[in-house]
Amino acid sequence: MGTKDDEYDYLFKVVLIGDSGVGKSNLLSRFTRNEFNLESKSTIGVEFATRSIQVDGKTIKAQIWDTAGQERYRAITSAYYRGAVGALVVYDIAKHLTYENVERWLKELRDHADPHIVIMLVGNKSDLRHLRAVPTDEAKNFAERNNLFFIETSALDSTNVESAFHNILTEIYKVVSQKQIQDSPDDDNSPSSNVQTITVAPTVNSAQNKRPCCSS
Amino acid sequence: MKGSCPRRWFSITDSQLVYRKRSKDNLTIMEEDLRLCTIRPQPDLDRRFCFEVLSPARSHILQADSEEECQMWVQALNASISHAYKTANSGMDQMDRDHGKGTSTSAVAQVNSSQGNKDGQSSGSKQSKTKIRMEQLLAIPGNSQCCDCGAAEPRWASINLGCTLCIECSGIHRSFGVHMSKVRSITLDTWEPEQLKVMLELGNAVVNGIYEGAVDESIAVRAKPDSNRAVREGWIRAKYVDKAFVKKLPGVTRANKLNKWSVRKKSRRSPARSTALQKTRSSPGSALCKATSLPGNLTSSSPVGHSTSEKNSPQSKDSGGEDSVLSGSGSADEDEGSLTSDMMEAVMSVSGGSMTKSMSGRGNGGGGGDTGSNIGDSGIADTASFNSEAGSDSKRIVFDVDRPAPLKGLNKTLDLESSDDSCQDFDDAEENLTTDTSAGAAGSRSAMTDRSSGVDCSPEDESTTSWEDMSRLDPHLLLYKACGARNLPVMLQALANKADPNWVNLDDGGRTPIMRAVITGSMATCEFLLLNNAKLDRKDRHGQTPLHHATILGHTGQVCQLLKRRADLNAKDNQQRTPLMIAVDNANADIVTLLRLAKFDEEMKESEGYLANPADDTFQDVFRDFTNMASNNPEKLKRK
């Protein structure tokens, strides 16, 4: 419909959460800029990046919020999660504590995020095979029990980074497009309740027919 | 989530513009009261069939499906507005009879809501909020009657003047434009918490004490509740536009010499500190003068702390200071406490340029002025009282600041030469002691650290008070100093005397009043200046904007306040630092988040064109979070 926004069809907000030092910022920079920095500093507050990908012929723009893992660097706002449709909960496969803390991050999502948010559990640093502290199967089972998607990645050697984001964005897209099918076409689109139509002169019978959502 | 321009289903109900995201969703109110809105077709946009709904707080661009629908919407909205006015005038709430129930057409929506609150609170809590606000506002002296005509039960307010108005007078205020008066409905509008604070600091008694200080009915006839529009307009024009009844400050005309303004500051300091301070003060080389880059003009006062008068500063811009006048107020008991106030006095005099002053020890001090309402600005206890003392000739505004933290402000005064110290001047006490004893050369530094640590490490200190006679300041300087004291009534007085809200204080680092206000940490002071046309992006001598200052000092609430008004994020100071770089260096997560979010929002807007604004909701949510926190629970923002 518009002229300027046909760059993308959907815009999804995705948050990256997890303990300090698990590699959230590097996952983000690998995905959005194909960069990796061994000596990256702690994130302070929040950082943003965007990237568009194609799913099902549609352009999806991901707006990714990379949040500080360290408590003292986190801003006091629940708005981190507001409007987020996806979350990557990241842990370090070589540090068991970061995996144990996933529970805490899930609780934070339950407390602040939309209940329908799509969550993916991400075991990062899969290149550190010799230091592995969290068996893949254990994490996988945990993810299944909690209805999370699961993947192991390495921001360092790029393994699965693309897939992780691609998968979660696809899942979000599925949820969203299904929702649209449910409540778009002609099943009672006018606000259902007791709304009467007013006539304003000069009136050409006010349009009651609603069409599905803007398909820009 | 549907890209930049989501479709919403709109309808008009009970004079409200409401929408749903989906057919089964609950209604969301976009505009609470259409009477406050203006509807404008927008034929020139690069989207078709658009019109704008403009309310006091924000603007929405809506796009209809066709030209006809667009026209119908504009007509329907206008019809609904005029209907709402009619029903309101006939005094009955039967809006939902014929018109109020809405037409519903589909429209594509919603862009560019600059500022303003999102809706979605339950109407219940909304109402109670309104009720509390009304009670608070009407409890202020004078506010139960219209500030201009005296009509009972005013329901409107001018938020930049700080008074309440009846609907008729508010209409006239509006007709003069927002640069003169920014009108809000007490009951219908959404209010930013800091705007309410501004109102609570002023009030009709204060406003009329200033704007009706010298009424001359030969200029205009006083408006009464039953006056016609012409009389009201004449009165309000004379009162605010021509400022015909404002009693001139001596700084403006020298004729009125007995009009005395004092700003009293209260500081806390331990007796031990006092001695240390005295050392610094009596040390050779006049540390203070050095620190403030006005060498050699400070006359030392006697260490016993008697009232002193000082002339200084050949560089002064101020014309009013040739005579030394002792105001003598509170001179009854002077004790050793005055040593420190003496010190502070000296600082003030240097920063302020030439002026006359007097000071006393505890005089009327102590708890004397603690009667004001405590509104806890940004975590700083802030008590202010406004006394118009008897006698038409001598009027004194007493302002009492209980300030543990804001002495930082004084640091800044001292800190002209070394701006990079400003974020690290809370050094440990040991350094002070050494510098104190070594005196002399290190003087400027010691005076500075002294001051801050004096505050930091002695919360139980006795109070001392210093007085400053402002009687001869020119209005610009008066405004500037009143900002430092967070004294809104005096600020209003200065503005009524045509003080320039963007005056540059060359004697204080080239700062403008808004910078001075930012340094105090008071959101109400900042808000009041911003409402009165203070510019956001002026730079001081160090190239720093108000946003830089707020960031350096870690004043989250004010960062938020400035960003809401779209302060320039990319402004660089003389060391090429942006506010974000400073915030990252200071590891201030909240401010970093606010700055990055604002920047991100800006970038999204740029790349999407101004119609699309996907980050906008979150942006506003976060900023509202922080505004509310800064206003209601400032302690939450204090970390570390």
CSV table of N, CA, C and O in Angstrom, one decimal, chain A residues 6 35 51 57 60 79 86 98 106 122 137 173:
chain,number,residue,atom,x,y,z
A,6,ASP,N,7.8,-0.8,1.3
A,6,ASP,CA,7.8,-2.1,0.7
A,6,ASP,C,9.2,-2.7,0.8
A,6,ASP,O,9.4,-3.8,0.3
A,35,GLU,N,30.5,-10.2,11.9
A,35,GLU,CA,31.7,-9.8,12.6
A,35,GLU,C,31.7,-10.6,13.9
A,35,GLU,O,30.7,-11.0,14.5
A,51,ARG,N,18.2,-6.7,10.7
A,51,ARG,CA,18.6,-7.4,9.4
A,51,ARG,C,17.3,-7.9,8.8
A,51,ARG,O,16.5,-8.4,9.6
A,57,GLY,N,8.9,-16.1,0.6
A,57,GLY,CA,8.7,-15.0,-0.3
A,57,GLY,C,8.4,-13.6,0.3
A,57,GLY,O,8.2,-12.6,-0.4
A,60,ILE,N,11.2,-10.2,5.9
A,60,ILE,CA,11.0,-10.0,7.3
A,60,ILE,C,12.2,-9.2,7.9
A,60,ILE,O,13.4,-9.6,7.7
A,79,ALA,N,10.4,-2.7,29.6
A,79,ALA,CA,10.1,-2.5,28.1
A,79,ALA,C,11.1,-3.2,27.2
A,79,ALA,O,10.8,-3.3,26.0
A,86,GLY,N,9.7,-12.5,19.7
A,86,GLY,CA,10.6,-13.7,19.8
A,86,GLY,C,11.7,-13.4,20.8
A,86,GLY,O,12.1,-12.2,21.1
A,98,THR,N,25.5,-21.1,33.4
A,98,THR,CA,24.7,-20.3,32.5
A,98,THR,C,23.5,-21.0,32.0
A,98,THR,O,22.5,-20.4,31.7
A,106,LEU,N,13.8,-17.6,31.7
A,106,LEU,CA,12.5,-17.9,31.3
A,106,LEU,C,11.4,-17.3,32.2
A,106,LEU,O,10.4,-16.8,31.8
A,122,VAL,N,19.3,-21.3,23.0
A,122,VAL,CA,20.5,-21.3,22.2
A,122,VAL,C,21.7,-21.7,23.0
A,122,VAL,O,22.1,-20.9,23.9
A,137,ASP,N,21.9,-33.4,24.5
A,137,ASP,CA,20.7,-34.1,24.7
A,137,ASP,C,19.9,-33.5,25.9
A,137,ASP,O,18.7,-33.3,25.9
A,173,TYR,N,6.9,-15.9,12.0
A,173,TYR,CA,6.1,-15.6,10.8
A,173,TYR,C,4.9,-16.6,10.8
A,173,TYR,O,3.8,-16.2,10.5
